[in-house]
Short mmCIF file of C-alpha atoms in Angstrom, two decimals:
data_model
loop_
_atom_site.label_atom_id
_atom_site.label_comp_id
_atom_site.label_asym_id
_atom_site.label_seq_id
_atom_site.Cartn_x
_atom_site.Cartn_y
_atom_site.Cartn_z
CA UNK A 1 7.63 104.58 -62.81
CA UNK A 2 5.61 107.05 -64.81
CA UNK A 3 7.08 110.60 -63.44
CA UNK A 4 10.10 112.49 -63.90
CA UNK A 5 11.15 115.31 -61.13
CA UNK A 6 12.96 118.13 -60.96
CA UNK A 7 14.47 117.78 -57.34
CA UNK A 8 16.70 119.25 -54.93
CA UNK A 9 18.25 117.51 -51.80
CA UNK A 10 18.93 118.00 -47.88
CA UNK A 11 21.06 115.30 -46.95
CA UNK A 12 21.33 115.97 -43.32
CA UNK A 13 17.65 115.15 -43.39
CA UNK A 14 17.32 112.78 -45.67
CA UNK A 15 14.59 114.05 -47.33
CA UNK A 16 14.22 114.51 -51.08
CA UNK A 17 12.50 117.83 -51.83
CA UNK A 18 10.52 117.86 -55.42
CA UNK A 19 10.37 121.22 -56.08
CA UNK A 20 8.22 120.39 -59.58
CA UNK A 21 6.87 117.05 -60.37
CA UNK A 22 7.90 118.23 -64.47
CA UNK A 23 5.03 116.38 -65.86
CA UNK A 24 2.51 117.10 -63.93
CA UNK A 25 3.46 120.00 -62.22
CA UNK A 26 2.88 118.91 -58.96
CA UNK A 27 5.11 119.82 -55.67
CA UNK A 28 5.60 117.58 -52.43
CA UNK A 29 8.19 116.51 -50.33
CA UNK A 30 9.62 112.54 -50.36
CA UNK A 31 10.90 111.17 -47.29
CA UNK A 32 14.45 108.86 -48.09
CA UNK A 33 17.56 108.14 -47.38
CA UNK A 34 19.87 107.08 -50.46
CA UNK A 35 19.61 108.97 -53.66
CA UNK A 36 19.33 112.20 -51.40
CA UNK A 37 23.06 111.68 -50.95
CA UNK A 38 24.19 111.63 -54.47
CA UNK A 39 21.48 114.20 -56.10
CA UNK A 40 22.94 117.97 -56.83
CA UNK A 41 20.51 121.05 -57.00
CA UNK A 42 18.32 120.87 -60.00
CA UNK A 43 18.82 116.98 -60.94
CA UNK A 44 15.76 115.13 -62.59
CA UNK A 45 14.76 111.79 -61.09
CA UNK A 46 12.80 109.53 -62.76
CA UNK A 47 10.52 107.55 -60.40
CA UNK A 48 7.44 106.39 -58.74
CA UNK A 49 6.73 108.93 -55.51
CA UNK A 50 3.92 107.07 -53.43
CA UNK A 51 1.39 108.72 -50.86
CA UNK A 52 0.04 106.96 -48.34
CA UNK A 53 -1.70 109.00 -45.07
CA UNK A 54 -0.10 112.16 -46.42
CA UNK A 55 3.64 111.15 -46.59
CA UNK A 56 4.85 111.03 -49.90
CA UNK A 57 7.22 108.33 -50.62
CA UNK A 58 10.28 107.58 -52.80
CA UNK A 59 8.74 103.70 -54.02
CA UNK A 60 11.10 103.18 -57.06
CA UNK A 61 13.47 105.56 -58.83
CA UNK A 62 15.68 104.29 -61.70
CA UNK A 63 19.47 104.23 -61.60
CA UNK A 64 20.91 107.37 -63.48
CA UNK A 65 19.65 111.18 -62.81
CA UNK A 66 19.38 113.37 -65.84
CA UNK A 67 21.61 116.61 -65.16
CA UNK A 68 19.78 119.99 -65.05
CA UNK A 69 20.59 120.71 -68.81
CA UNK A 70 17.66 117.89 -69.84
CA UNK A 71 15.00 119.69 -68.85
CA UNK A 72 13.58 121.69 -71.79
CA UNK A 73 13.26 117.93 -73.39
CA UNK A 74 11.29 117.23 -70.32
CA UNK A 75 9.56 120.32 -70.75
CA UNK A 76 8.83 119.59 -74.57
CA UNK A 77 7.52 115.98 -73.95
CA UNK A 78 4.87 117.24 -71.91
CA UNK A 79 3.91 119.84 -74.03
CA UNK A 80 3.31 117.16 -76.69
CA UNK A 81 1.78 114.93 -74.01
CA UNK A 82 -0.93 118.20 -73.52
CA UNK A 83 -1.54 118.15 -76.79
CA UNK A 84 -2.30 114.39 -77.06
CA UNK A 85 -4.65 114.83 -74.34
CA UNK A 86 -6.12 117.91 -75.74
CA UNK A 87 -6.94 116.13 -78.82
CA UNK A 88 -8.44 112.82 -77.34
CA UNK A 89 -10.51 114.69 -75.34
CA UNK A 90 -11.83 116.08 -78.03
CA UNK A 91 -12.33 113.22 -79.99
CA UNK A 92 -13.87 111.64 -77.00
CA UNK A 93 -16.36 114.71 -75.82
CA UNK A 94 -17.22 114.19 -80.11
CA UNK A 95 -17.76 110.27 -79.82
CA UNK A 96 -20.15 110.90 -76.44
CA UNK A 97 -22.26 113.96 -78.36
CA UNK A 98 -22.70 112.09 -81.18
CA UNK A 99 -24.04 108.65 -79.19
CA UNK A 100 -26.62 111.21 -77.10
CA UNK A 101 -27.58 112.51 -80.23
CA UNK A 102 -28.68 109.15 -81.71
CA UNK A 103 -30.38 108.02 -78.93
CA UNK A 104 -32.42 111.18 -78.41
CA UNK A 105 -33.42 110.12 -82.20
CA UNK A 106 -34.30 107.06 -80.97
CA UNK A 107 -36.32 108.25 -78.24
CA UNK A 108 -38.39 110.98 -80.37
CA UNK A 109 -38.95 108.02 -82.64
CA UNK A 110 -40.71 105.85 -80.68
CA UNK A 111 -41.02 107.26 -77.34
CA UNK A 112 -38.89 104.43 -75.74
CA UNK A 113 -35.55 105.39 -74.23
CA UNK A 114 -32.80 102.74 -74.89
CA UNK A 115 -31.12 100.72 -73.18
CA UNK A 116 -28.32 102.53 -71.97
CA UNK A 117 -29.44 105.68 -73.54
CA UNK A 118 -28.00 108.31 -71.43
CA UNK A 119 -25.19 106.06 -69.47
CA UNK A 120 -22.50 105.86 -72.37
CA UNK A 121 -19.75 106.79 -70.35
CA UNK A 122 -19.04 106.36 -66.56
CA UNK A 123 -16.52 109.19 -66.19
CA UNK A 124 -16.70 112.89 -68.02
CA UNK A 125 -13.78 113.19 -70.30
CA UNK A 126 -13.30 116.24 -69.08
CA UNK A 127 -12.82 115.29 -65.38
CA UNK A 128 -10.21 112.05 -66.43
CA UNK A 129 -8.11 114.65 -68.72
CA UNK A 130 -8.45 117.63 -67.12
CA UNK A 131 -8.44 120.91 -68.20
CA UNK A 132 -5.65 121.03 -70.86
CA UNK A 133 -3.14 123.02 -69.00
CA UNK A 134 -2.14 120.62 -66.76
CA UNK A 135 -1.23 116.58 -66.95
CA UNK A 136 -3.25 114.07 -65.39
CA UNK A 137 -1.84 111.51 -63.05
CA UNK A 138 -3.65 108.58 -65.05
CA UNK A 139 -2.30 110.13 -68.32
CA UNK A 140 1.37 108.81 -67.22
CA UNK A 141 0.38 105.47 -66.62
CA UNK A 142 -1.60 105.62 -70.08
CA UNK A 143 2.19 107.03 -71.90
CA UNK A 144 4.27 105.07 -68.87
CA UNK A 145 6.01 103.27 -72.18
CA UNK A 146 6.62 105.92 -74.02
CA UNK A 147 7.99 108.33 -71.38
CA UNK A 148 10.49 105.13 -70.17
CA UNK A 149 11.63 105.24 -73.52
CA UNK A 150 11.90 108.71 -74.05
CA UNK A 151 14.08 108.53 -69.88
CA UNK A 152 16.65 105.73 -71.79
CA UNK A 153 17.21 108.15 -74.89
CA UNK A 154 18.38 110.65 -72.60
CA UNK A 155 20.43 108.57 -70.40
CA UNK A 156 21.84 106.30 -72.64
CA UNK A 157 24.14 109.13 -74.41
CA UNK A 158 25.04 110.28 -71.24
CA UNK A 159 26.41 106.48 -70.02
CA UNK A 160 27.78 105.86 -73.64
CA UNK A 161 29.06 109.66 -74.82
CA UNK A 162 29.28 110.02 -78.67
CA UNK A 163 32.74 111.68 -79.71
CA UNK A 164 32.13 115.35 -79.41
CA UNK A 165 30.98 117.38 -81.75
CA UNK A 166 33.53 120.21 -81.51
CA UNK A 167 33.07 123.67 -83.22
CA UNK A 168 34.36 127.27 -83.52
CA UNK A 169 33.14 130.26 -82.25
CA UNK A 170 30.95 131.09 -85.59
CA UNK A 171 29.42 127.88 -85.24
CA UNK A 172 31.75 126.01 -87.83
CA UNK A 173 32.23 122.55 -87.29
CA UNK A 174 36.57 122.26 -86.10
CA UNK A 175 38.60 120.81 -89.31
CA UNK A 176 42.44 121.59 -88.66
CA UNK A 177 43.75 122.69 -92.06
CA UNK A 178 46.45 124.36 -93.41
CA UNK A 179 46.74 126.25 -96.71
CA UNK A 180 49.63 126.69 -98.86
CA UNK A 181 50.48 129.25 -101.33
CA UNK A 182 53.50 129.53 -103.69
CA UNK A 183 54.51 133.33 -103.76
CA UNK A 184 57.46 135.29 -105.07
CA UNK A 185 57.70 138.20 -102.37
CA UNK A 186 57.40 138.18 -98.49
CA UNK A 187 57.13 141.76 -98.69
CA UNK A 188 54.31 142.23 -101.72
CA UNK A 189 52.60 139.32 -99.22
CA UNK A 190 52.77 141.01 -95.90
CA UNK A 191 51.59 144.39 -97.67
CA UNK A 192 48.70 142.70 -98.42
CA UNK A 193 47.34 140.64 -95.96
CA UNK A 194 48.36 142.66 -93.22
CA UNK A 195 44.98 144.03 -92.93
CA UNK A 196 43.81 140.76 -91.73
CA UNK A 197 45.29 141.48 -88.12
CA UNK A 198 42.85 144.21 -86.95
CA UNK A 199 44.18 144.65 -83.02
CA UNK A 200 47.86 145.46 -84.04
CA UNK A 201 49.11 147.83 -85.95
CA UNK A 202 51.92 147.59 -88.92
CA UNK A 203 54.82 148.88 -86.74
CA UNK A 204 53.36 146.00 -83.63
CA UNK A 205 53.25 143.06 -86.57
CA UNK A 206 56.97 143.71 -87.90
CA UNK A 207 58.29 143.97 -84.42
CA UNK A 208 58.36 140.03 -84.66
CA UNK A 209 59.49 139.54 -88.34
CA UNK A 210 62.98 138.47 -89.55
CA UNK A 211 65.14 140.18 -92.51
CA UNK A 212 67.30 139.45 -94.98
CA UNK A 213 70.84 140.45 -95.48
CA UNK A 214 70.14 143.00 -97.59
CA UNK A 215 67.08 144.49 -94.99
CA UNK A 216 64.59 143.00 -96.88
CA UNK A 217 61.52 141.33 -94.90
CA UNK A 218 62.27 137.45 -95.47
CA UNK A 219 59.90 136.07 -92.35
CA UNK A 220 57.13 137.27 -90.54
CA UNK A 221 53.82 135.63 -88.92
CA UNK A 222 50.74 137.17 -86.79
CA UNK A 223 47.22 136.27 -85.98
CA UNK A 224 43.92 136.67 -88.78
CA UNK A 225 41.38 138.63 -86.85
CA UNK A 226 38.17 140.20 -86.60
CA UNK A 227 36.36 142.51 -84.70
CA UNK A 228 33.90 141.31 -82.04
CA UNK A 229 32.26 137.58 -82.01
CA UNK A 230 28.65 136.67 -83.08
CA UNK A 231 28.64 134.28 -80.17
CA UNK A 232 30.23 136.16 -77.73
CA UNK A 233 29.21 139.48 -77.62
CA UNK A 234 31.94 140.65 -74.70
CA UNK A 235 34.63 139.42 -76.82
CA UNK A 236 36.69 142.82 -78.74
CA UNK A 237 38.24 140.42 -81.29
CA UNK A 238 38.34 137.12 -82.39
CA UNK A 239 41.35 135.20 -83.43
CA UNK A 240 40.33 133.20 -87.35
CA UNK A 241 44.00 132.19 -88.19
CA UNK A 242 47.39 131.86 -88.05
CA UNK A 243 49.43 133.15 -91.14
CA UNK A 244 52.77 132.38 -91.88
CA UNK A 245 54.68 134.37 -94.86
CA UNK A 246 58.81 133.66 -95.67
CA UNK A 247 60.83 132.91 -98.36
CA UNK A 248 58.44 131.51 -101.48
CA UNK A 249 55.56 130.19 -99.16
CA UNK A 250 52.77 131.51 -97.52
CA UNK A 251 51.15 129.19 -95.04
CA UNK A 252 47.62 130.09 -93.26
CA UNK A 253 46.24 127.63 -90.23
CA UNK A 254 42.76 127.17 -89.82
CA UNK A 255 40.11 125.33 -87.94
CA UNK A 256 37.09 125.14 -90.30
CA UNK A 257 36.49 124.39 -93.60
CA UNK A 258 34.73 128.08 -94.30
CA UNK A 259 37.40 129.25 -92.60
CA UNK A 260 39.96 128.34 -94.95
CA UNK A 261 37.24 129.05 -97.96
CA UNK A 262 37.42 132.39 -96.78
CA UNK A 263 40.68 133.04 -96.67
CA UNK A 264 41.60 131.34 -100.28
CA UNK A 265 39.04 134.16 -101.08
CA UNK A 266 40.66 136.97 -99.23
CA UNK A 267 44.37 136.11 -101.10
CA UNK A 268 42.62 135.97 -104.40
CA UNK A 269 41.02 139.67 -104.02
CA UNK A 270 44.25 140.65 -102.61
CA UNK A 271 47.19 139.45 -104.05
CA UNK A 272 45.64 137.54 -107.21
CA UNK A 273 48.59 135.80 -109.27
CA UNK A 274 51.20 137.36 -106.42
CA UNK A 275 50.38 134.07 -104.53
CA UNK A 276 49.44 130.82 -105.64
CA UNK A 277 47.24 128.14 -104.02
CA UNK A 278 48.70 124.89 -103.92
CA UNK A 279 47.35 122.91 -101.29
CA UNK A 280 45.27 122.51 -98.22
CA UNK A 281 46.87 120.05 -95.62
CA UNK A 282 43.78 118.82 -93.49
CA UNK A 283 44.45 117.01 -90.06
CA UNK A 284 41.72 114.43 -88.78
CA UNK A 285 40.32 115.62 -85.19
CA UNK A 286 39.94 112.07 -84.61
CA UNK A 287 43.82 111.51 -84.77
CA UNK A 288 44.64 114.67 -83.05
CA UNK A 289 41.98 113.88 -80.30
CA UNK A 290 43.56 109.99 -80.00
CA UNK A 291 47.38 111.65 -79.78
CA UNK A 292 46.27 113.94 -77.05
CA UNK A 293 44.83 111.25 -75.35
CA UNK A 294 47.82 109.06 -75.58
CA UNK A 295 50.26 111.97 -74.43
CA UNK A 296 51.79 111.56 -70.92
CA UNK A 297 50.53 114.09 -68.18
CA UNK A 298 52.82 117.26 -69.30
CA UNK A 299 55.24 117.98 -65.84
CA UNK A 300 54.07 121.18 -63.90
CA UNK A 301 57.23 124.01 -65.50
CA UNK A 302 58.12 127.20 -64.52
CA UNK A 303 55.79 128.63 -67.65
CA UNK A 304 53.07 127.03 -66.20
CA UNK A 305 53.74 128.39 -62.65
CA UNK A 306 54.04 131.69 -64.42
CA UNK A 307 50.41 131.41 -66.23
CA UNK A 308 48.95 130.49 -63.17
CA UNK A 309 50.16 133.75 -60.59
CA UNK A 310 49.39 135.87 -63.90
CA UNK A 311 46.22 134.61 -64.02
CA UNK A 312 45.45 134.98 -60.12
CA UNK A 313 46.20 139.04 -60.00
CA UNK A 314 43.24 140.98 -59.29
CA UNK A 315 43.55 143.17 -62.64
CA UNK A 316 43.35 139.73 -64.43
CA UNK A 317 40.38 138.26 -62.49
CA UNK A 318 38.53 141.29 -63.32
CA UNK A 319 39.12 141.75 -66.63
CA UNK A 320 37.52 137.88 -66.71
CA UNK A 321 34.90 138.70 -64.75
CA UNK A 322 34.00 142.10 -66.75
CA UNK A 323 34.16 139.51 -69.85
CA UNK A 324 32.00 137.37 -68.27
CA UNK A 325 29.75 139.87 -67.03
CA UNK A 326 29.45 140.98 -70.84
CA UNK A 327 28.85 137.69 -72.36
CA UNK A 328 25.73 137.04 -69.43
CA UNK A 329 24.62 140.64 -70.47
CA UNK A 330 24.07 139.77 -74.08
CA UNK A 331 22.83 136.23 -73.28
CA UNK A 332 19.30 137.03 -72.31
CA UNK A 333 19.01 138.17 -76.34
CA UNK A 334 20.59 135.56 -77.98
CA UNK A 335 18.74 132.88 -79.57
CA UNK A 336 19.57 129.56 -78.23
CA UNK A 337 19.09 126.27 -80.16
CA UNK A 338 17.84 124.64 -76.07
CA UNK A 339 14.75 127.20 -76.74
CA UNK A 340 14.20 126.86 -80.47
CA UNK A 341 15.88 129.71 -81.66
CA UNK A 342 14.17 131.95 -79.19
CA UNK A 343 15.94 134.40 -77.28
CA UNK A 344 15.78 133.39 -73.00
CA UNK A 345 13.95 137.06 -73.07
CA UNK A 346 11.15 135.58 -75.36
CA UNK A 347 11.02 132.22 -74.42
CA UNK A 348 9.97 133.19 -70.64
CA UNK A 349 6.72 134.49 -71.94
CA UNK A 350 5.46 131.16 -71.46
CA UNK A 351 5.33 128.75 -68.97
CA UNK A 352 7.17 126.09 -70.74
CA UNK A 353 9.60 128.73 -71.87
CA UNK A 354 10.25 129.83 -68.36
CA UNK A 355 11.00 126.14 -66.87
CA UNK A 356 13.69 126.27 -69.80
CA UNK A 357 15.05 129.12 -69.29
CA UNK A 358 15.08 128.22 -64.90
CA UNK A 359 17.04 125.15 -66.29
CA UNK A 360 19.51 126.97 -68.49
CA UNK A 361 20.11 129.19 -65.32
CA UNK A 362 20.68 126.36 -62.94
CA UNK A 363 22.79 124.50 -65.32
CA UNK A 364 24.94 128.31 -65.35
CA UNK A 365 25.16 128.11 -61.74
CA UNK A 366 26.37 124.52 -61.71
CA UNK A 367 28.86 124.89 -64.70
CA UNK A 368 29.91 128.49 -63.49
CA UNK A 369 33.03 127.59 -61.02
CA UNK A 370 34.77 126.11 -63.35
CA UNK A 371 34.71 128.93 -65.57
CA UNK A 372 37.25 131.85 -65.30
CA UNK A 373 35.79 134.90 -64.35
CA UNK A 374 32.47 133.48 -63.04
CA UNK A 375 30.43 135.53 -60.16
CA UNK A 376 27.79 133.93 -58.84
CA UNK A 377 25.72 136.73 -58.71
CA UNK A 378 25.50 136.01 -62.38
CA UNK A 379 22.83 133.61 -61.94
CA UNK A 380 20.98 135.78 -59.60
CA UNK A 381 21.21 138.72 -61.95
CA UNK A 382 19.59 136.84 -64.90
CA UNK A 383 17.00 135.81 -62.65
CA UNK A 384 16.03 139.21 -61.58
CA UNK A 385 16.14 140.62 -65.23
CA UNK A 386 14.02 138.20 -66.74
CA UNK A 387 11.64 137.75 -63.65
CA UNK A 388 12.14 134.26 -62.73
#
């Protein structure tokens, strides 16, 4: 089963429709019955499509599609696959030069042509690998090995899922911590830090604080902030922290190890021997993954009923979808790790890029309705502006 295919279905047919044979780059239709039912827009199939009297034919596929999101490694393997070629054909057009040359030697020697002088090789290695921009069908049965192994590291993660990876916004990998700080004066503290909550003002933050008897500020706790989000370009602020100041104790929450560096860093600049650290209290995500897990299904309540008609009025829905809108606007110049760091404007400059990018887009589409805010003119829209 040397090919892998980008594919879309019509089940009331039954007829698999490759759009892009992705090593190759071949298109045809395959007539069959079964995996059209279970396929989704943009799913690659790894299989063996047979022609015989100009129907193409389904003759083997194996078990597990790879979703849409796979397809730059597709993508990449051929590109490496071109350069294999590129470089043995080469070597070869080298290897059959250098055999005329010595028997032309041999003939100008003696007059008498060798045997075989002339007849070195039966095919042209340019005609069995092509012309370097495209694959050769006999070049997949010559890596058939190589690209089955290269189909089982792609599915195997996706049958046996490592625990996620989980990070931030900046990119920070998620460690739950909280830092503690001895301090003498809730007040002194407050003064201080409350800097660090740039979408409220002073009069907003103490609208939520508790007093003493004698008036004096004894509780109070509000969001760390910053402006914007280096991911997220539609987002106006994004919350770093929770920080907690009463009686003799000031208590930030974190979820990232620079996270909490920075803020040890932001107390020392600002309040210096006014608060001291004591200790960081870090949870393992592990453990707090496992106890969600093992948490009964929380009853539908009235707060939840509440969240949900809040979230369904129109001025909601379109402030979601104008944040949406924003994030898809900034997206096309963003460099992705899927394209090497390239931006999706840059990558589709190139052929390979543009496949990626196609992918990206489709996996949008597919991912999209479960995303607040989505439009599906989205999709459409970053199609048109990067002219795909």
């Amino acid at each position: 089963m040397p090919i892998a295919s980008s594919s879309r279905t019509s089940t009331d047919l039954g007829v698999l429709k490759v759009r892009n044979e992705s090593l190759t780059e071949t298109t045809c239709e395959v007539l069959e019955r079964s995996a059209s039912g279970s396929l989704t827009p943009g799913d690659i199939v790894y299989g063996m499509v047979v022609e015989c009297d100009g129907i193409s034919m389904l003759e083997a596929s194996a078990p597990v599609a790879l979703p849409t999101r796979l397809k730059f490694v597709i993508v990449d393997q051929r590109e490496q696959l071109l350069e294999d070629e590129a470089w043995e054909r080469e070597e070869a057009l080298k290897a059959m030069a250098e055999e005329e040359s010595v028997a032309d030697d041999a003939l100008s020697d003696d007059g008498v042509e060798p045997v075989g002088a002339g007849q070195t090789m039966n095919v042209d290695p340019a005609d069995a690998m092509g012309d370097g921009t495209t694959l050769q069908k006999s070049a997949l049965m010559r890596y058939d090995f190589s690209n089955r192994e290269r189909y089982w590291d792609l599915v195997l993660p996706l049958l046996n899922p490592a625990p996620p990876q989980l990070h931030n916004t900046d990119g920070d990998r998620l460690s739950m911590q909280r830092l503690i700080f001895a301090i003498d004066s809730p007040a002194a503290v407050f003064e201080a830090l409350k800097g660090l909550a740039v979408e409220q003002s002073e009069q907003e933050l103490l609208q939520g604080a508790e007093y003493a008897a004698d008036g004096g500020l004894r509780r109070i706790a509000f969001n760390w902030t910053k402006r914007g989000n280096s991911r997220h370009k539609g987002w106006e602020t994004t919350v770093l922290g929770r920080i907690d100041i009463g009686g003799t104790q000031l208590a930030a929450e974190v979820n990232s190890g620079e996270r909490a560096a920075k803020f040890k860093r932001l107390v020392s600049e600002r309040l210096g021997e006014k608060a001291r650290y004591r200790v960081t209290e870090i949870q393992s995500m592990e453990r707090l993954l496992a106890e969600a897990r093992a948490k009964p299904p929380r009853p539908d309540t009235q707060v939840d009923r509440d969240q949900a008609a809040l979230m369904a009025l129109p001025e909601v829905q379109a402030q979601l979808r104008g944040m949406m809108a924003r994030h898809y606007e900034a997206w096309v110049d963003e460099k992705l790790p899927a394209l090497q760091g390239k931006t999706p404007r840059e990558a589709v400059r190139t052929a390979a890029g543009r496949e990626k990018v196609e992918a990206l887009i489709r996996d949008i589409e597919r991912m999209g309705p479960g995303m607040g805010g989505y439009d599906p003119s989205i999709a459409d829209n970053l199609r048109e502006r990067l002219g795909i």
